[in-house]
Amino acid sequence: MRARLPLLYSVLAFAVLMGAQAARVAAQDKRATPPSAKDLVGIWIGFDSDQLTFTRLDLRLDSTGFCARVSPADTILHAQGVHVYRVTKWTVNGWNIEIQMLPESNATGVGYVKGRIGLASIKLTIGGPENGGWKEEPFLHPEPRIMTSNQETREGIEKAEKNAQTHPPQASGGESLNAGTAPLGWHKVDAGPFSILAPPGWEFHQLTGVDSYVGEFVGDSLTLRFDFGRYSSSLKEARKPAYVITKESIGGFRAKVASPRGPGHGITGVYFRDVGRSNALCLFGQDLTSTQQELAPKIFKTIRFGGTLPRFVIPPPPPATKNQ
């Protein structure tokens, strides 16, 4: 029996070796095949890594095409307009792509355009020699892939919204209020980049700001002022034990809610450190009565932020007053 053990060990070792070799061969067979030039023909869209420039790349079957770049309308760079290039030649080598293009309209020359191809993406690097060298990095996806996914998700949300209106959820515990769970008769009061739900008669008034967007919501003898921008108050003056401090999720963002333990003295407010584009929001009331101190947090929980927030919040002028 002992004489047979070395032979058995040898057989097992050979089987393990052959299994590992077979696994390596199978893995090699499953490796993705680099795309051909024909696979890349079409429209590719996306933003640079800094989100400040949008690119549309049109690759055509004859190895030519067009490229257009523009900064979003909510940035100051948008005033530079659309930069259009003519693609004179583009080539594919494995997972790499090189593009030669010349300025066509409102565009400056570029030194090189090269990129790495993914399974459904192209990460480009556009560079030039000016000012000691520069580069920008668009990350592009096939336009039909983006548009189809966008349409399907939009329809999914619309369907869910209609279902919520037919079967409104019931609020419980610390759940944030929304259009389906707010008290009957409350209405939306829009401030632009965000809105609240409030009792009938509440209004929004814009105030003059210096380095941020400021305003107030007024109703039921209560005024809730807000500061929206990069330098909004973080409610640092509200501290324990004089204040009750809680952390909540409101409108999809983390928020700090503060209220004084005794009514009539102090700030009752909510603070969002970052609601997109490095903007913060502080909404607060000063020296509220016990009744107002119960109402304000309910309004805070209805805050919703709309669409894409602007990168630069420039307060529009206050409404003109009518001549007496």
PDB file of N, CA and C in Angstrom, residues 164-210:
ATOM      1  N   ALA A 164     -47.734  56.686  -7.118  1.00  0.00           N
ATOM      2  CA  ALA A 164     -47.720  57.315  -5.796  1.00  0.00           C
ATOM      3  C   ALA A 164     -48.900  58.254  -5.617  1.00  0.00           C
ATOM      4  N   GLN A 165     -49.307  58.918  -6.709  1.00  0.00           N
ATOM      5  CA  GLN A 165     -50.453  59.813  -6.629  1.00  0.00           C
ATOM      6  C   GLN A 165     -51.748  59.039  -6.430  1.00  0.00           C
ATOM      7  N   THR A 166     -51.808  57.838  -7.010  1.00  0.00           N
ATOM      8  CA  THR A 166     -52.998  56.995  -6.862  1.00  0.00           C
ATOM      9  C   THR A 166     -53.026  56.320  -5.507  1.00  0.00           C
ATOM     10  N   HIS A 167     -51.831  55.897  -5.037  1.00  0.00           N
ATOM     11  CA  HIS A 167     -51.720  55.204  -3.747  1.00  0.00           C
ATOM     12  C   HIS A 167     -50.662  55.913  -2.908  1.00  0.00           C
ATOM     13  N   PRO A 168     -50.960  57.067  -2.330  1.00  0.00           N
ATOM     14  CA  PRO A 168     -49.967  57.814  -1.556  1.00  0.00           C
ATOM     15  C   PRO A 168     -49.494  57.029  -0.345  1.00  0.00           C
ATOM     16  N   PRO A 169     -48.167  57.047  -0.086  1.00  0.00           N
ATOM     17  CA  PRO A 169     -47.634  56.345   1.087  1.00  0.00           C
ATOM     18  C   PRO A 169     -48.016  57.065   2.371  1.00  0.00           C
ATOM     19  N   GLN A 170     -48.003  56.330   3.463  1.00  0.00           N
ATOM     20  CA  GLN A 170     -48.322  56.889   4.764  1.00  0.00           C
ATOM     21  C   GLN A 170     -47.031  57.218   5.508  1.00  0.00           C
ATOM     22  N   ALA A 171     -46.938  58.432   6.025  1.00  0.00           N
ATOM     23  CA  ALA A 171     -45.740  58.845   6.755  1.00  0.00           C
ATOM     24  C   ALA A 171     -45.676  58.128   8.092  1.00  0.00           C
ATOM     25  N   SER A 172     -44.455  57.772   8.504  1.00  0.00           N
ATOM     26  CA  SER A 172     -44.275  57.124   9.792  1.00  0.00           C
ATOM     27  C   SER A 172     -42.884  57.437  10.304  1.00  0.00           C
ATOM     28  N   GLY A 173     -42.747  57.553  11.617  1.00  0.00           N
ATOM     29  CA  GLY A 173     -41.439  57.791  12.210  1.00  0.00           C
ATOM     30  C   GLY A 173     -40.818  59.063  11.689  1.00  0.00           C
ATOM     31  N   GLY A 174     -39.529  58.983  11.290  1.00  0.00           N
ATOM     32  CA  GLY A 174     -38.785  60.145  10.827  1.00  0.00           C
ATOM     33  C   GLY A 174     -38.831  60.315   9.323  1.00  0.00           C
ATOM     34  N   GLU A 175     -39.787  59.709   8.631  1.00  0.00           N
ATOM     35  CA  GLU A 175     -39.847  59.774   7.184  1.00  0.00           C
ATOM     36  C   GLU A 175     -40.078  61.207   6.714  1.00  0.00           C
ATOM     37  N   SER A 176     -39.321  61.643   5.686  1.00  0.00           N
ATOM     38  CA  SER A 176     -39.466  62.989   5.157  1.00  0.00           C
ATOM     39  C   SER A 176     -40.819  63.149   4.490  1.00  0.00           C
ATOM     40  N   LEU A 177     -41.431  64.306   4.681  1.00  0.00           N
ATOM     41  CA  LEU A 177     -42.710  64.595   4.046  1.00  0.00           C
ATOM     42  C   LEU A 177     -42.517  64.896   2.572  1.00  0.00           C
ATOM     43  N   ASN A 178     -43.516  64.543   1.756  1.00  0.00           N
ATOM     44  CA  ASN A 178     -43.493  64.892   0.345  1.00  0.00           C
ATOM     45  C   ASN A 178     -44.913  65.214  -0.081  1.00  0.00           C
ATOM     46  N   ALA A 179     -45.108  65.369  -1.400  1.00  0.00           N
ATOM     47  CA  ALA A 179     -46.417  65.771  -1.894  1.00  0.00           C
ATOM     48  C   ALA A 179     -47.498  64.761  -1.527  1.00  0.00           C
ATOM     49  N   GLY A 180     -47.087  63.487  -1.333  1.00  0.00           N
ATOM     50  CA  GLY A 180     -48.081  62.481  -1.010  1.00  0.00           C
ATOM     51  C   GLY A 180     -48.358  62.344   0.475  1.00  0.00           C
ATOM     52  N   THR A 181     -47.441  62.862   1.332  1.00  0.00           N
ATOM     53  CA  THR A 181     -47.596  62.664   2.769  1.00  0.00           C
ATOM     54  C   THR A 181     -47.767  63.969   3.546  1.00  0.00           C
ATOM     55  N   ALA A 182     -47.591  65.127   2.914  1.00  0.00           N
ATOM     56  CA  ALA A 182     -47.757  66.405   3.595  1.00  0.00           C
ATOM     57  C   ALA A 182     -49.217  66.603   3.984  1.00  0.00           C
ATOM     58  N   PRO A 183     -49.475  67.411   5.017  1.00  0.00           N
ATOM     59  CA  PRO A 183     -50.857  67.675   5.425  1.00  0.00           C
ATOM     60  C   PRO A 183     -51.719  68.174   4.266  1.00  0.00           C
ATOM     61  N   LEU A 184     -52.973  67.812   4.295  1.00  0.00           N
ATOM     62  CA  LEU A 184     -53.908  68.183   3.240  1.00  0.00           C
ATOM     63  C   LEU A 184     -53.971  69.696   3.083  1.00  0.00           C
ATOM     64  N   GLY A 185     -53.881  70.164   1.861  1.00  0.00           N
ATOM     65  CA  GLY A 185     -53.979  71.587   1.581  1.00  0.00           C
ATOM     66  C   GLY A 185     -52.636  72.291   1.453  1.00  0.00           C
ATOM     67  N   TRP A 186     -51.547  71.644   1.883  1.00  0.00           N
ATOM     68  CA  TRP A 186     -50.232  72.264   1.724  1.00  0.00           C
ATOM     69  C   TRP A 186     -49.893  72.373   0.238  1.00  0.00           C
ATOM     70  N   HIS A 187     -49.166  73.438  -0.131  1.00  0.00           N
ATOM     71  CA  HIS A 187     -48.833  73.636  -1.533  1.00  0.00           C
ATOM     72  C   HIS A 187     -47.338  73.897  -1.696  1.00  0.00           C
ATOM     73  N   LYS A 188     -46.877  73.762  -2.922  1.00  0.00           N
ATOM     74  CA  LYS A 188     -45.463  73.945  -3.224  1.00  0.00           C
ATOM     75  C   LYS A 188     -45.139  75.436  -3.331  1.00  0.00           C
ATOM     76  N   VAL A 189     -44.051  75.840  -2.675  1.00  0.00           N
ATOM     77  CA  VAL A 189     -43.553  77.209  -2.769  1.00  0.00           C
ATOM     78  C   VAL A 189     -42.134  77.118  -3.328  1.00  0.00           C
ATOM     79  N   ASP A 190     -41.947  77.606  -4.539  1.00  0.00           N
ATOM     80  CA  ASP A 190     -40.709  77.398  -5.285  1.00  0.00           C
ATOM     81  C   ASP A 190     -39.762  78.578  -5.112  1.00  0.00           C
ATOM     82  N   ALA A 191     -38.487  78.270  -4.806  1.00  0.00           N
ATOM     83  CA  ALA A 191     -37.472  79.315  -4.668  1.00  0.00           C
ATOM     84  C   ALA A 191     -36.418  79.240  -5.769  1.00  0.00           C
ATOM     85  N   GLY A 192     -36.631  78.375  -6.770  1.00  0.00           N
ATOM     86  CA  GLY A 192     -35.666  78.237  -7.856  1.00  0.00           C
ATOM     87  C   GLY A 192     -34.900  76.945  -7.741  1.00  0.00           C
ATOM     88  N   PRO A 193     -33.705  76.956  -7.106  1.00  0.00           N
ATOM     89  CA  PRO A 193     -32.933  75.726  -6.997  1.00  0.00           C
ATOM     90  C   PRO A 193     -33.496  74.728  -5.992  1.00  0.00           C
ATOM     91  N   PHE A 194     -34.470  75.160  -5.172  1.00  0.00           N
ATOM     92  CA  PHE A 194     -35.131  74.236  -4.259  1.00  0.00           C
ATOM     93  C   PHE A 194     -36.531  74.768  -3.953  1.00  0.00           C
ATOM     94  N   SER A 195     -37.346  73.926  -3.341  1.00  0.00           N
ATOM     95  CA  SER A 195     -38.719  74.304  -3.003  1.00  0.00           C
ATOM     96  C   SER A 195     -39.113  73.679  -1.671  1.00  0.00           C
ATOM     97  N   ILE A 196     -40.240  74.156  -1.121  1.00  0.00           N
ATOM     98  CA  ILE A 196     -40.795  73.578   0.098  1.00  0.00           C
ATOM     99  C   ILE A 196     -42.285  73.346  -0.121  1.00  0.00           C
ATOM    100  N   LEU A 197     -42.878  72.584   0.779  1.00  0.00           N
ATOM    101  CA  LEU A 197     -44.331  72.491   0.870  1.00  0.00           C
ATOM    102  C   LEU A 197     -44.726  73.249   2.137  1.00  0.00           C
ATOM    103  N   ALA A 198     -45.798  74.035   2.054  1.00  0.00           N
ATOM    104  CA  ALA A 198     -46.199  74.871   3.182  1.00  0.00           C
ATOM    105  C   ALA A 198     -47.716  75.026   3.203  1.00  0.00           C
ATOM    106  N   PRO A 199     -48.269  75.453   4.342  1.00  0.00           N
ATOM    107  CA  PRO A 199     -49.717  75.656   4.440  1.00  0.00           C
ATOM    108  C   PRO A 199     -50.190  76.738   3.469  1.00  0.00           C
ATOM    109  N   PRO A 200     -51.496  76.810   3.216  1.00  0.00           N
ATOM    110  CA  PRO A 200     -52.051  77.834   2.324  1.00  0.00           C
ATOM    111  C   PRO A 200     -51.653  79.240   2.784  1.00  0.00           C
ATOM    112  N   GLY A 201     -51.393  80.109   1.814  1.00  0.00           N
ATOM    113  CA  GLY A 201     -51.059  81.488   2.125  1.00  0.00           C
ATOM    114  C   GLY A 201     -49.576  81.779   2.234  1.00  0.00           C
ATOM    115  N   TRP A 202     -48.737  80.735   2.267  1.00  0.00           N
ATOM    116  CA  TRP A 202     -47.300  80.961   2.358  1.00  0.00           C
ATOM    117  C   TRP A 202     -46.766  81.475   1.027  1.00  0.00           C
ATOM    118  N   GLU A 203     -45.786  82.409   1.097  1.00  0.00           N
ATOM    119  CA  GLU A 203     -45.201  83.015  -0.094  1.00  0.00           C
ATOM    120  C   GLU A 203     -43.681  83.011  -0.017  1.00  0.00           C
ATOM    121  N   PHE A 204     -43.066  83.135  -1.182  1.00  0.00           N
ATOM    122  CA  PHE A 204     -41.607  83.258  -1.283  1.00  0.00           C
ATOM    123  C   PHE A 204     -41.241  84.691  -1.647  1.00  0.00           C
ATOM    124  N   HIS A 205     -40.272  85.265  -0.936  1.00  0.00           N
ATOM    125  CA  HIS A 205     -39.762  86.602  -1.234  1.00  0.00           C
ATOM    126  C   HIS A 205     -38.254  86.514  -1.420  1.00  0.00           C
ATOM    127  N   GLN A 206     -37.760  87.043  -2.517  1.00  0.00           N
ATOM    128  CA  GLN A 206     -36.319  87.079  -2.723  1.00  0.00           C
ATOM    129  C   GLN A 206     -35.730  88.325  -2.075  1.00  0.00           C
ATOM    130  N   LEU A 207     -34.560  88.157  -1.454  1.00  0.00           N
ATOM    131  CA  LEU A 207     -33.869  89.258  -0.806  1.00  0.00           C
ATOM    132  C   LEU A 207     -32.548  89.522  -1.520  1.00  0.00           C
ATOM    133  N   THR A 208     -31.970  90.676  -1.270  1.00  0.00           N
ATOM    134  CA  THR A 208     -30.707  91.040  -1.913  1.00  0.00           C
ATOM    135  C   THR A 208     -29.558  90.293  -1.257  1.00  0.00           C
ATOM    136  N   GLY A 209     -28.771  89.579  -2.051  1.00  0.00           N
ATOM    137  CA  GLY A 209     -27.634  88.831  -1.537  1.00  0.00           C
ATOM    138  C   GLY A 209     -26.320  89.452  -1.971  1.00  0.00           C
ATOM    139  N   VAL A 210     -25.241  89.094  -1.262  1.00  0.00           N
ATOM    140  CA  VAL A 210     -23.914  89.600  -1.595  1.00  0.00           C
ATOM    141  C   VAL A 210     -23.108  88.537  -2.337  1.00  0.00           C
TER     142      VAL A 210
END
